[in-house]
Coordinates of C-alpha atoms in Angstrom, one line a residue:
M1 CA -144.3 89.1 137.9
S2 CA -145.1 85.5 136.4
T3 CA -148.4 86.8 135.1
E4 CA -146.6 89.5 133.1
E5 CA -144.3 86.9 131.3
S6 CA -147.1 84.7 130.3
P7 CA -148.7 87.1 127.8
A8 CA -145.3 87.8 126.4
A9 CA -144.6 84.2 125.9
E10 CA -147.9 83.6 124.0
A11 CA -147.4 86.2 121.5
P12 CA -144.6 84.5 119.5
K13 CA -146.8 81.3 119.3
K14 CA -149.6 83.4 117.7
S15 CA -147.3 85.0 115.2
K16 CA -145.8 81.7 114.2
K17 CA -149.4 80.3 113.9
K18 CA -150.4 83.2 111.6
L19 CA -147.2 82.8 109.6
M20 CA -147.9 79.1 109.1
I21 CA -151.5 79.9 107.9
M22 CA -150.2 82.5 105.6
I23 CA -147.7 80.0 103.9
I24 CA -150.2 77.3 103.5
A25 CA -152.6 79.9 102.0
A26 CA -149.9 81.0 99.6
V27 CA -149.2 77.4 98.6
L28 CA -152.8 76.6 98.1
L29 CA -153.2 79.7 95.8
L30 CA -150.2 79.0 93.8
G31 CA -151.2 75.4 93.4
G32 CA -154.8 76.3 92.3
G33 CA -153.6 79.0 89.9
G34 CA -151.1 76.5 88.4
G35 CA -153.9 74.0 88.0
A36 CA -156.2 76.3 86.4
Y37 CA -153.6 77.4 84.0
F38 CA -153.1 73.7 82.9
V39 CA -156.8 73.1 82.7
F40 CA -157.7 76.2 80.7
F41 CA -154.6 76.9 78.7
A42 CA -153.5 73.2 77.9
H43 CA -156.7 72.5 75.8
S44 CA -156.1 75.6 73.8
A45 CA -152.4 74.5 73.0
E46 CA -153.8 71.1 71.9
A47 CA -156.4 72.8 69.6
E48 CA -153.7 74.8 67.9
A49 CA -151.7 71.8 67.4
E50 CA -151.4 70.3 63.8
P51 CA -154.4 68.3 63.0
P52 CA -153.7 64.5 62.1
P53 CA -152.8 63.8 58.6
E54 CA -155.5 62.6 56.2
P55 CA -155.1 59.3 54.5
G56 CA -153.9 59.4 50.8
P57 CA -153.3 56.9 48.0
V58 CA -152.2 53.2 48.9
V59 CA -148.8 52.0 47.5
S60 CA -148.9 48.3 47.0
M61 CA -145.7 46.2 47.1
D62 CA -144.7 42.7 45.8
P63 CA -144.7 40.0 48.3
V64 CA -141.4 39.1 50.0
T65 CA -140.3 35.9 51.8
V66 CA -138.5 36.3 55.1
N67 CA -136.6 33.6 57.2
L68 CA -137.9 33.7 60.8
A69 CA -135.5 33.4 63.6
D70 CA -136.5 29.9 64.2
G71 CA -136.1 28.4 60.8
H72 CA -139.7 28.9 59.7
Y73 CA -140.6 31.3 56.9
L74 CA -143.0 34.3 56.5
R75 CA -144.5 35.4 53.2
V76 CA -145.7 39.0 53.6
S77 CA -147.0 41.5 51.1
L78 CA -147.5 45.1 52.3
A79 CA -149.5 48.1 51.2
L80 CA -148.6 51.4 52.4
Q81 CA -151.4 54.0 53.1
T82 CA -149.6 57.4 52.5
T83 CA -150.8 60.7 53.8
L84 CA -152.5 63.1 51.6
D85 CA -149.8 65.5 51.4
A86 CA -147.0 62.9 51.1
E87 CA -144.6 62.9 48.2
E88 CA -144.2 59.8 46.1
V89 CA -143.3 57.0 48.5
D90 CA -140.9 54.1 47.5
G91 CA -141.5 50.9 49.5
A92 CA -138.1 49.8 49.7
K93 CA -137.5 51.2 53.1
A94 CA -140.7 49.6 54.3
L95 CA -139.7 46.2 53.0
D96 CA -136.3 46.6 54.5
L97 CA -137.7 47.4 57.9
A98 CA -140.2 44.5 57.5
I99 CA -137.4 42.0 56.8
A100 CA -135.3 43.3 59.6
L101 CA -138.2 43.1 62.2
Y102 CA -139.9 39.9 61.1
G103 CA -136.4 38.2 60.8
E104 CA -136.0 38.4 64.5
K105 CA -139.5 37.1 65.4
K106 CA -140.2 33.4 66.0
Y107 CA -142.9 31.3 64.5
A108 CA -144.9 31.2 67.8
E109 CA -144.8 35.0 68.2
L110 CA -146.6 35.4 64.8
A111 CA -148.9 32.6 65.0
T112 CA -151.4 34.2 67.2
A113 CA -153.5 37.3 66.3
A114 CA -152.1 39.2 69.3
G115 CA -148.7 38.5 68.2
R116 CA -149.3 39.6 64.7
A117 CA -151.0 42.8 65.8
K118 CA -148.0 43.5 68.1
A119 CA -145.6 43.1 65.4
K120 CA -147.6 45.2 62.9
K121 CA -147.8 48.0 65.6
E122 CA -143.9 47.7 65.8
L123 CA -143.6 48.0 62.1
V124 CA -146.0 50.8 61.6
A125 CA -144.1 52.9 64.3
E126 CA -140.7 52.2 62.5
V127 CA -142.0 52.9 59.0
K128 CA -143.7 56.2 60.1
E129 CA -140.4 57.2 61.6
A130 CA -138.4 56.2 58.6
Y131 CA -140.8 58.0 56.2
E132 CA -141.0 61.1 58.4
N133 CA -144.8 60.5 59.0
Q134 CA -145.6 60.5 55.2
V135 CA -147.1 56.9 55.8
Y136 CA -150.5 56.8 57.4
D137 CA -150.8 53.1 58.0
I138 CA -149.7 49.7 56.8
Y139 CA -151.9 47.0 55.5
F140 CA -151.1 43.4 55.0
K141 CA -152.3 42.0 51.6
E142 CA -150.6 38.6 52.5
F143 CA -149.3 37.1 55.7
V144 CA -148.5 33.4 55.5
T145 CA -146.1 31.6 57.8
Q146 CA -144.8 28.1 57.4

């Protein structure tokens, strides 16, 4: 009688093992399908995305003197590189953003090339947002600290 119970006890173990293998196979298939979707279709979505704007005319602005946070001065003159499809751009917003941004900086932050590059990157991001991506880049015509 004990020999008859032994095969019956093994049957549920095999079915649990088969069920576990089926679940793992299903998870792997779904994961592989999702990965393939992102690999093949994500590139096509990027290709359909809007191409980057082309550079247009440059708008030069008069120099402005900014009081830095620690009592020093910065004399800066900007030029805005607009996009090719941009409407006429007035530089007042860009100057206002430059004064606000650089007025919070200290002389030591702007004395190094890395500090100037970081501050310029911040200014470019703010100006692009303010002009709704009608500005392609910003150039310093003059950047003098004292």
